[in-house]
mmCIF file of C-alpha atoms and ligand atoms in Angstrom:
data_model
loop_
_atom_site.group_PDB
_atom_site.id
_atom_site.type_symbol
_atom_site.label_atom_id
_atom_site.label_comp_id
_atom_site.label_asym_id
_atom_site.label_seq_id
_atom_site.Cartn_x
_atom_site.Cartn_y
_atom_site.Cartn_z
ATOM 1 C CA MET A 210 -0.079 -0.003 -0.042
ATOM 2 C CA LYS A 211 2.769 2.230 0.957
ATOM 3 C CA GLY A 212 4.544 1.724 -2.391
ATOM 4 C CA LYS A 213 1.583 2.466 -4.389
ATOM 5 C CA LYS A 214 1.104 5.785 -2.770
ATOM 6 C CA LEU A 215 4.559 6.977 -3.473
ATOM 7 C CA MET A 216 4.324 5.769 -7.084
ATOM 8 C CA LEU A 217 1.050 7.940 -7.399
ATOM 9 C CA ALA A 218 2.722 11.013 -5.626
ATOM 10 C CA LEU A 219 5.657 10.741 -8.008
ATOM 11 C CA ALA A 220 3.225 10.522 -11.044
ATOM 12 C CA VAL A 221 1.369 13.516 -9.961
ATOM 13 C CA ALA A 222 4.852 15.385 -9.246
ATOM 14 C CA THR A 223 5.803 14.366 -12.794
ATOM 15 C CA LEU A 224 2.786 15.698 -14.287
ATOM 16 C CA MET A 225 3.194 19.090 -12.515
ATOM 17 C CA THR A 226 6.657 19.445 -13.685
ATOM 18 C CA LEU A 227 5.742 18.840 -17.231
ATOM 19 C CA PRO A 228 4.414 22.111 -18.267
ATOM 20 C CA LEU A 229 7.271 24.031 -16.556
ATOM 21 C CA VAL A 230 9.685 21.948 -18.380
ATOM 22 C CA SER A 231 7.876 22.470 -21.836
ATOM 23 C CA ALA A 232 7.961 26.387 -21.174
ATOM 24 C CA PHE A 233 11.735 26.241 -20.787
ATOM 25 C CA ALA A 234 12.093 23.977 -23.969
ATOM 26 C CA ALA A 235 13.065 26.968 -26.115
ATOM 27 C CA GLY A 236 15.879 27.738 -23.572
ATOM 28 C CA PRO A 237 15.542 29.776 -20.506
ATOM 29 C CA SER A 238 17.744 32.810 -21.910
ATOM 30 C CA ASP A 239 15.001 33.336 -24.875
ATOM 31 C CA SER A 240 12.461 34.475 -22.415
ATOM 32 C CA ASN A 241 14.804 36.323 -19.863
ATOM 33 C CA PRO A 242 14.060 40.131 -19.656
ATOM 34 C CA THR A 243 16.932 42.065 -21.054
ATOM 35 C CA VAL A 244 18.664 45.400 -20.188
ATOM 36 C CA LYS A 245 20.602 47.746 -22.485
ATOM 37 C CA VAL A 246 21.995 51.116 -22.687
ATOM 38 C CA THR A 247 21.681 52.984 -26.095
ATOM 39 C CA ASP A 248 24.296 54.510 -28.268
ATOM 40 C CA ALA A 249 24.872 58.411 -28.408
ATOM 41 C CA SER A 250 26.612 60.692 -30.347
ATOM 42 C CA PHE A 251 27.276 64.369 -30.162
ATOM 43 C CA ARG A 252 29.949 67.212 -30.672
ATOM 44 C CA CYS A 253 32.349 68.057 -27.860
ATOM 45 C CA GLY A 254 30.929 71.152 -26.122
ATOM 46 C CA GLU A 255 27.355 69.795 -26.572
ATOM 47 C CA THR A 256 25.601 66.950 -24.914
ATOM 48 C CA GLY A 257 24.223 63.726 -26.016
ATOM 49 C CA THR A 258 21.661 61.195 -24.231
ATOM 50 C CA SER A 259 21.243 57.326 -23.936
ATOM 51 C CA GLN A 260 18.497 55.656 -22.451
ATOM 52 C CA ILE A 261 18.311 52.412 -20.312
ATOM 53 C CA LEU A 262 15.899 50.388 -21.987
ATOM 54 C CA VAL A 263 14.123 47.200 -20.691
ATOM 55 C CA SER A 264 12.442 44.424 -22.914
ATOM 56 C CA ILE A 265 10.224 41.731 -21.108
ATOM 57 C CA ALA A 266 8.603 38.804 -22.837
ATOM 58 C CA ASN A 267 5.898 36.861 -21.290
ATOM 59 C CA ASP A 268 7.413 37.017 -17.955
ATOM 60 C CA PRO A 269 5.318 36.320 -14.713
ATOM 61 C CA GLY A 270 5.604 39.916 -13.894
ATOM 62 C CA VAL A 271 8.344 42.547 -13.434
ATOM 63 C CA HIS A 272 7.512 44.889 -10.503
ATOM 64 C CA GLY A 273 11.044 46.242 -9.939
ATOM 65 C CA VAL A 274 14.294 46.931 -11.847
ATOM 66 C CA GLU A 275 17.942 47.468 -10.491
ATOM 67 C CA VAL A 276 20.819 48.322 -13.047
ATOM 68 C CA HIS A 277 24.391 48.967 -12.584
ATOM 69 C CA LEU A 278 26.259 50.896 -15.308
ATOM 70 C CA SER A 279 29.942 51.609 -15.726
ATOM 71 C CA PHE A 280 31.348 54.295 -18.214
ATOM 72 C CA ASN A 281 34.832 55.812 -18.656
ATOM 73 C CA ASP A 282 35.109 58.780 -16.358
ATOM 74 C CA ALA A 283 38.143 60.121 -18.030
ATOM 75 C CA LYS A 284 36.097 60.393 -21.479
ATOM 76 C CA LEU A 285 32.455 60.898 -20.011
ATOM 77 C CA GLN A 286 30.490 62.574 -17.394
ATOM 78 C CA VAL A 287 27.019 62.622 -16.832
ATOM 79 C CA MET A 288 24.894 65.757 -16.443
ATOM 80 C CA ASP A 289 23.057 66.394 -13.435
ATOM 81 C CA ALA A 290 19.124 66.079 -14.573
ATOM 82 C CA ASP A 291 17.501 67.208 -11.098
ATOM 83 C CA ASP A 292 18.838 70.800 -9.532
ATOM 84 C CA SER A 293 16.356 70.223 -6.626
ATOM 85 C CA LEU A 294 18.404 67.282 -5.302
ATOM 86 C CA ALA A 295 22.166 67.181 -4.225
ATOM 87 C CA GLY A 296 24.574 65.345 -6.152
ATOM 88 C CA VAL A 297 24.102 64.333 -9.748
ATOM 89 C CA GLN A 298 21.029 62.251 -11.018
ATOM 90 C CA ILE A 299 19.826 60.759 -14.149
ATOM 91 C CA ALA A 300 16.277 61.306 -15.418
ATOM 92 C CA ALA A 301 13.478 58.649 -14.480
ATOM 93 C CA GLU A 302 11.332 57.687 -17.353
ATOM 94 C CA GLY A 303 7.765 56.230 -17.500
ATOM 95 C CA GLY A 304 8.318 53.873 -20.323
ATOM 96 C CA LEU A 305 8.209 50.717 -18.157
ATOM 97 C CA PHE A 306 6.183 51.941 -14.914
ATOM 98 C CA PRO A 307 4.210 55.124 -14.958
ATOM 99 C CA LEU A 308 6.369 58.024 -13.397
ATOM 100 C CA ASP A 309 3.877 58.598 -10.534
ATOM 101 C CA GLU A 310 3.990 55.207 -9.650
ATOM 102 C CA GLN A 311 7.455 54.810 -9.117
ATOM 103 C CA VAL A 312 9.885 54.649 -6.176
ATOM 104 C CA VAL A 313 13.355 55.540 -7.368
ATOM 105 C CA VAL A 314 16.672 55.001 -5.856
ATOM 106 C CA GLN A 315 19.879 56.170 -7.824
ATOM 107 C CA GLU A 316 23.460 57.030 -7.420
ATOM 108 C CA VAL A 317 25.627 58.628 -10.016
ATOM 109 C CA ASN A 318 29.278 58.833 -9.531
ATOM 110 C CA ASN A 319 31.291 60.868 -11.943
ATOM 111 C CA ALA A 320 34.754 60.313 -10.413
ATOM 112 C CA THR A 321 34.543 56.419 -10.567
ATOM 113 C CA GLY A 322 32.227 56.142 -13.686
ATOM 114 C CA THR A 323 29.384 54.306 -11.959
ATOM 115 C CA ILE A 324 25.545 54.672 -12.044
ATOM 116 C CA LEU A 325 23.102 52.811 -10.009
ATOM 117 C CA PHE A 326 19.516 53.144 -10.973
ATOM 118 C CA ALA A 327 16.684 51.463 -9.274
ATOM 119 C CA VAL A 328 12.919 51.560 -9.754
ATOM 120 C CA SER A 329 10.120 49.872 -8.259
ATOM 121 C CA ARG A 330 6.426 50.223 -9.081
ATOM 122 C CA LYS A 331 4.434 51.019 -5.860
ATOM 123 C CA ASP A 332 0.974 50.911 -7.550
ATOM 124 C CA GLY A 333 -0.652 49.091 -10.404
ATOM 125 C CA ASP A 334 0.210 45.710 -12.193
ATOM 126 C CA SER A 335 3.427 44.159 -12.813
ATOM 127 C CA VAL A 336 4.849 44.275 -16.387
ATOM 128 C CA GLN A 337 4.479 41.075 -18.499
ATOM 129 C CA ASN A 338 5.595 42.272 -22.000
ATOM 130 C CA ALA A 339 7.587 45.474 -22.812
ATOM 131 C CA THR A 340 9.843 45.998 -25.729
ATOM 132 C CA ASP A 341 12.591 48.662 -25.341
ATOM 133 C CA ALA A 342 11.033 50.417 -22.566
ATOM 134 C CA ALA A 343 12.853 53.344 -21.125
ATOM 135 C CA ILE A 344 13.411 53.518 -17.302
ATOM 136 C CA ALA A 345 15.914 56.321 -17.567
ATOM 137 C CA THR A 346 17.538 58.874 -19.689
ATOM 138 C CA ILE A 347 21.464 59.612 -19.175
ATOM 139 C CA THR A 348 22.930 63.219 -20.579
ATOM 140 C CA TRP A 349 26.451 63.008 -21.542
ATOM 141 C CA GLN A 350 28.892 65.638 -21.880
ATOM 142 C CA ALA A 351 32.735 65.018 -22.601
ATOM 143 C CA ALA A 352 35.238 65.050 -19.772
ATOM 144 C CA VAL A 353 37.971 66.271 -21.788
ATOM 145 C CA ASP A 354 38.980 69.708 -23.005
ATOM 146 C CA CYS A 355 37.199 69.774 -26.585
ATOM 147 C CA ASN A 356 40.334 71.651 -28.012
ATOM 148 C CA THR A 357 42.182 68.147 -27.624
ATOM 149 C CA VAL A 358 39.489 66.227 -29.522
ATOM 150 C CA GLU A 359 40.980 65.873 -33.113
ATOM 151 C CA GLN A 360 38.920 62.953 -34.115
ATOM 152 C CA GLU A 361 35.730 61.128 -33.011
ATOM 153 C CA GLU A 362 36.303 59.363 -29.707
ATOM 154 C CA CYS A 363 33.798 56.528 -28.575
ATOM 155 C CA SER A 364 33.674 54.807 -25.369
ATOM 156 C CA PRO A 365 31.466 52.028 -24.066
ATOM 157 C CA VAL A 366 28.889 52.133 -21.316
ATOM 158 C CA SER A 367 28.171 48.774 -20.023
ATOM 159 C CA VAL A 368 25.423 47.405 -17.977
ATOM 160 C CA VAL A 369 27.680 45.538 -15.520
ATOM 161 C CA ASP A 370 24.883 43.719 -13.295
ATOM 162 C CA ALA A 371 20.930 43.802 -13.421
ATOM 163 C CA LEU A 372 18.383 42.310 -11.519
ATOM 164 C CA MET A 373 14.614 42.226 -11.550
ATOM 165 C CA SER A 374 11.950 41.330 -8.926
ATOM 166 C CA ASP A 375 8.451 40.477 -9.097
ATOM 167 C CA ALA A 376 5.719 41.888 -6.838
ATOM 168 C CA ASP A 377 6.545 39.141 -3.943
ATOM 169 C CA GLY A 378 10.422 39.988 -3.844
ATOM 170 C CA TYR A 379 11.420 36.931 -6.182
ATOM 171 C CA ALA A 380 14.362 37.687 -8.036
ATOM 172 C CA ILE A 381 14.000 37.400 -12.071
ATOM 173 C CA THR A 382 17.014 36.607 -14.026
ATOM 174 C CA VAL A 383 18.116 39.270 -16.520
ATOM 175 C CA ASP A 384 20.050 39.032 -19.679
ATOM 176 C CA ILE A 385 22.664 41.818 -20.106
ATOM 177 C CA GLU A 386 22.868 43.149 -23.775
ATOM 178 C CA PRO A 387 26.383 44.471 -25.267
ATOM 179 C CA PRO A 388 27.373 47.893 -24.004
ATOM 180 C CA GLY A 389 26.116 50.989 -25.847
ATOM 181 C CA SER A 390 28.667 53.250 -27.535
ATOM 182 C CA VAL A 391 28.826 56.775 -26.735
ATOM 183 C CA CYS A 392 30.889 59.010 -29.097
ATOM 184 C CA TYR A 393 31.718 62.750 -29.618
ATOM 185 C CA ASP A 394 33.454 64.515 -32.436
ATOM 186 C CA GLY A 395 36.067 67.355 -32.163
ATOM 187 C CA GLN A 396 34.720 70.979 -32.545
ATOM 188 C CA GLY A 397 36.887 71.803 -35.621
ATOM 189 C CA LEU A 398 36.676 69.097 -37.823
ATOM 190 C CA GLY A 399 34.177 70.207 -40.484
ATOM 191 C CA CYS A 400 35.772 71.402 -43.742
ATOM 192 C CA ILE A 401 34.742 73.057 -47.057
ATOM 193 C CA THR A 402 36.710 72.715 -50.361
ATOM 194 C CA GLY A 403 36.270 74.079 -53.890
ATOM 195 C CA SER A 404 38.027 76.095 -56.593
ATOM 196 C CA VAL A 405 38.027 79.619 -57.848
ATOM 197 C CA GLN A 406 38.676 80.208 -61.480
ATOM 198 C CA LEU A 407 39.837 83.631 -62.693
ATOM 199 C CA GLN A 408 38.484 84.866 -65.993
ATOM 200 C CA GLY A 409 40.865 85.551 -68.836
ATOM 201 C CA ARG A 410 43.753 83.638 -67.060
ATOM 202 C CA TYR A 411 45.082 80.476 -68.856
ATOM 203 C CA PRO A 412 47.775 77.853 -67.857
ATOM 204 C CA ASP A 413 50.366 79.524 -70.084
ATOM 205 C CA ARG A 414 49.995 82.820 -68.260
ATOM 206 C CA THR A 415 51.322 83.618 -65.072
ATOM 207 C CA PRO A 416 49.967 84.195 -62.349
ATOM 208 C CA TYR A 417 47.343 81.426 -63.261
ATOM 209 C CA HIS A 418 44.524 81.096 -60.764
ATOM 210 C CA SER A 419 46.437 81.744 -57.539
ATOM 211 C CA GLY A 420 45.928 84.449 -55.098
ATOM 212 C CA ALA A 421 42.149 84.597 -54.660
ATOM 213 C CA THR A 422 40.958 85.097 -51.107
ATOM 214 C CA VAL A 423 38.147 82.399 -49.960
ATOM 215 C CA THR A 424 36.351 82.997 -46.536
ATOM 216 C CA ALA A 425 34.115 81.233 -44.475
ATOM 217 C CA GLU A 426 31.558 83.622 -42.647
ATOM 218 C CA LYS A 427 29.003 82.622 -39.703
ATOM 219 C CA ASP A 428 26.883 85.301 -38.435
ATOM 220 C CA GLY A 429 28.768 87.895 -40.048
ATOM 221 C CA VAL A 430 32.181 86.951 -38.816
ATOM 222 C CA VAL A 431 35.008 85.645 -40.757
ATOM 223 C CA VAL A 432 35.831 82.038 -39.119
ATOM 224 C CA ALA A 433 38.269 80.710 -41.709
ATOM 225 C CA SER A 434 40.277 82.206 -44.624
ATOM 226 C CA ALA A 435 42.090 80.668 -47.366
ATOM 227 C CA THR A 436 44.187 81.607 -50.513
ATOM 228 C CA THR A 437 43.840 79.667 -53.878
ATOM 229 C CA ASP A 438 46.839 77.860 -55.149
ATOM 230 C CA ASP A 439 47.757 77.811 -59.017
ATOM 231 C CA SER A 440 45.004 75.668 -59.868
ATOM 232 C CA GLY A 441 42.512 77.857 -57.758
ATOM 233 C CA ASN A 442 41.873 75.205 -55.299
ATOM 234 C CA PHE A 443 41.275 76.134 -51.660
ATOM 235 C CA THR A 444 40.438 74.441 -48.370
ATOM 236 C CA LEU A 445 38.629 76.011 -45.444
ATOM 237 C CA ASP A 446 39.108 73.940 -42.324
ATOM 238 C CA ASN A 447 38.488 73.774 -38.601
ATOM 239 C CA LEU A 448 35.100 74.579 -39.042
ATOM 240 C CA ALA A 449 32.240 73.085 -37.043
ATOM 241 C CA PRO A 450 30.842 69.974 -38.622
ATOM 242 C CA GLU A 451 27.214 70.393 -39.931
ATOM 243 C CA ASP A 452 27.202 74.059 -39.431
ATOM 244 C CA THR A 453 26.278 76.543 -42.248
ATOM 245 C CA TYR A 454 28.476 79.120 -43.599
ATOM 246 C CA GLU A 455 28.694 81.644 -46.274
ATOM 247 C CA VAL A 456 31.797 81.275 -48.592
ATOM 248 C CA SER A 457 32.951 84.050 -50.670
ATOM 249 C CA ALA A 458 35.819 84.432 -52.909
ATOM 250 C CA SER A 459 37.454 87.738 -53.624
ATOM 251 C CA MET A 460 40.280 89.075 -55.742
ATOM 252 C CA TYR A 461 41.342 92.434 -57.414
ATOM 253 C CA PRO A 462 40.337 93.202 -60.100
ATOM 254 C CA TYR A 463 37.561 90.768 -60.105
ATOM 255 C CA LEU A 464 33.939 90.884 -58.724
ATOM 256 C CA ASP A 465 33.344 88.892 -55.795
ATOM 257 C CA SER A 466 31.434 85.204 -55.829
ATOM 258 C CA ALA A 467 29.429 83.583 -53.014
ATOM 259 C CA ASN A 468 27.588 80.764 -51.763
ATOM 260 C CA GLY A 469 25.437 81.968 -48.865
ATOM 261 C CA SER A 470 24.575 78.491 -47.574
ATOM 262 C CA VAL A 471 27.230 75.844 -47.247
ATOM 263 C CA VAL A 472 27.470 73.002 -44.833
ATOM 264 C CA ALA A 473 30.807 72.111 -43.471
ATOM 265 C CA GLY A 474 31.363 68.319 -43.693
ATOM 266 C CA GLU A 475 33.431 66.124 -41.787
ATOM 267 C CA VAL A 476 34.388 64.529 -45.107
ATOM 268 C CA CYS A 477 35.227 68.059 -46.629
ATOM 269 C CA THR A 478 32.130 69.311 -48.676
ATOM 270 C CA ASP A 479 32.954 70.018 -52.125
ATOM 271 C CA LEU A 480 31.588 73.452 -53.172
ATOM 272 C CA GLY A 481 32.771 73.019 -56.757
ATOM 273 C CA ALA A 482 34.111 75.610 -58.930
ATOM 274 C CA THR A 483 33.311 79.427 -59.386
ATOM 275 C CA LYS A 484 34.363 81.789 -62.085
ATOM 276 C CA LEU A 485 35.428 85.347 -60.994
ATOM 277 C CA LEU A 486 34.173 87.964 -63.595
ATOM 278 C CA GLY A 487 37.147 90.290 -64.412
ATOM 279 C CA GLY A 488 37.304 94.258 -64.807
ATOM 280 C CA ASP A 489 36.333 95.887 -61.502
ATOM 281 C CA VAL A 490 39.175 98.353 -61.338
ATOM 282 C CA ALA A 491 37.662 101.408 -60.400
ATOM 283 C CA PRO A 492 37.104 103.560 -58.131
ATOM 284 C CA GLN A 493 40.199 102.898 -56.161
ATOM 285 C CA ASP A 494 39.343 104.486 -53.010
ATOM 286 C CA PRO A 495 40.654 101.922 -51.834
ATOM 287 C CA GLU A 496 39.040 99.239 -53.131
ATOM 288 C CA PRO A 497 36.910 99.108 -56.233
ATOM 289 C CA ASP A 498 33.171 98.829 -55.770
ATOM 290 C CA ASN A 499 32.204 95.153 -56.925
ATOM 291 C CA ALA A 500 30.276 96.524 -59.829
ATOM 292 C CA ILE A 501 31.605 96.933 -63.518
ATOM 293 C CA ASP A 502 30.473 100.268 -65.186
ATOM 294 C CA ILE A 503 31.621 102.987 -67.355
ATOM 295 C CA SER A 504 34.206 104.207 -64.807
ATOM 296 C CA ASP A 505 35.949 100.727 -65.107
ATOM 297 C CA ILE A 506 35.963 100.704 -68.772
ATOM 298 C CA ALA A 507 37.125 104.436 -68.689
ATOM 299 C CA TYR A 508 40.037 103.425 -66.192
ATOM 300 C CA ILE A 509 41.401 100.735 -68.414
ATOM 301 C CA ALA A 510 41.073 102.692 -71.519
ATOM 302 C CA PHE A 511 43.023 105.741 -70.121
ATOM 303 C CA ARG A 512 45.917 103.287 -69.107
ATOM 304 C CA PHE A 513 45.875 101.434 -72.573
ATOM 305 C CA ARG A 514 49.480 100.230 -73.333
ATOM 306 C CA GLY A 515 50.655 102.245 -70.365
ATOM 307 C CA ALA A 516 52.881 101.409 -67.167
ATOM 308 C CA ASP A 517 50.122 101.364 -64.498
ATOM 309 C CA LEU A 518 49.491 97.964 -64.269
ATOM 310 C CA SER A 519 46.489 98.424 -61.875
ATOM 311 C CA ALA A 520 44.418 98.243 -65.089
ATOM 312 C CA ASP A 521 45.998 94.842 -66.211
ATOM 313 C CA VAL A 522 42.850 92.663 -65.440
ATOM 314 C CA ASN A 523 44.244 89.328 -66.751
ATOM 315 C CA GLY A 524 47.593 89.611 -64.914
ATOM 316 C CA ASP A 525 49.719 89.391 -68.034
ATOM 317 C CA SER A 526 51.594 92.629 -67.344
ATOM 318 C CA VAL A 527 50.228 94.456 -70.129
ATOM 319 C CA VAL A 528 47.078 96.670 -70.473
ATOM 320 C CA ASN A 529 45.621 95.828 -73.866
ATOM 321 C CA ILE A 530 42.386 95.006 -75.647
ATOM 322 C CA LEU A 531 42.431 91.652 -73.689
ATOM 323 C CA ASP A 532 41.504 93.835 -70.433
ATOM 324 C CA LEU A 533 39.406 96.214 -72.072
ATOM 325 C CA THR A 534 37.219 93.509 -73.749
ATOM 326 C CA MET A 535 36.693 91.457 -70.734
ATOM 327 C CA SER A 536 35.495 94.370 -68.634
ATOM 328 C CA ALA A 537 33.324 95.594 -71.474
ATOM 329 C CA ALA A 538 31.663 92.136 -71.688
ATOM 330 C CA ASN A 539 30.781 92.206 -67.626
ATOM 331 C CA PHE A 540 29.342 95.590 -68.429
ATOM 332 C CA LEU A 541 26.783 96.459 -65.284
ATOM 333 C CA ARG A 542 27.435 93.163 -63.817
ATOM 334 C CA THR A 543 27.699 93.201 -59.917
ATOM 335 C CA GLY A 544 29.158 90.965 -57.325
ATOM 336 C CA PRO A 545 28.942 88.809 -55.466
ATOM 337 C CA THR A 546 27.883 86.678 -58.379
ATOM 338 C CA PRO A 547 26.442 83.163 -57.865
ATOM 339 C CA TRP A 548 29.164 80.389 -57.032
ATOM 340 C CA SER A 549 29.100 79.034 -60.494
ATOM 341 C CA MET A 550 31.279 78.650 -63.826
ATOM 342 C CA THR A 551 28.524 80.368 -65.723
ATOM 343 C CA PRO A 552 27.903 83.021 -63.221
HETATM 344 CA CA1 LIG B 300 21.074 67.113 -8.606
HETATM 345 CA CA1 LIG B 301 33.926 99.171 -60.330
HETATM 346 CA CA1 LIG B 302 46.423 92.425 -69.341
#
């Protein structure tokens, strides 16, 4: 009799175990909740954000989450998200549990590069399903002097430990995802390149296309300047990537050319070529007026074949019909002309 009872108990125990076994058949790690930190990218001197995200699939119920993060304190610092509290805080999010139903414990240490963030739901139901639900947002800034950043610097932000709890205080195993990558660029890595062709100047004449001044302006202030080489090429560098600039080319005795809206690229933005129209020689007080009119024609005509080379538009050291014709052909044109080979 006693043996029969034992057999029955074993059979019942086996039956009760069966559904559990089949629930784990797909592999325990497949159904564990996960925690990860998202990537961030920003320019040194500005800020970027990462989020701590939780995913839960068919769990009996997550009621609390504890996450420990590690970051490189020599490269990154956490910005304080709450002025009303002493110390540094990150911002709690309502993606997993509503914000007004949370109890949060957190500890951010910028000296050791660690963040502890724990959130528990004090009201309502446990969460059984969630995909990339945010529990907190971290705002980063660079820990370094931005002038020393010459190329993009990235460092990992790792979840070093994580634990979840159901409403009864039972531990729920958590799978940790690979680290997030937080990157920042230097401030002066943007650049613009292009070329300036001088009307009436050809390879067999010197100077060829060299000597034009090209500037990049932001809010009316010249922030970069370059001089064209023999082929007319220039590079404006040390600009802020993705910022927009007005690029202008100028040279005596030519009309200016400009493009008012050029975005500097980390891979140099190629503005292409522009042609400066020649013949703006007057009035000389002290610069010509960026307009070609009768006073320019008269100025050249008066110095025709003479020693005063201020009327030598094409730079071949003689004032002749070539200079006069170029200026006359540009009659009533004014600068700045559009940035184009057919202005
Ligand atoms: Ca604070
Ligand atoms: Ca003029
Ligand atoms: Ca000439």
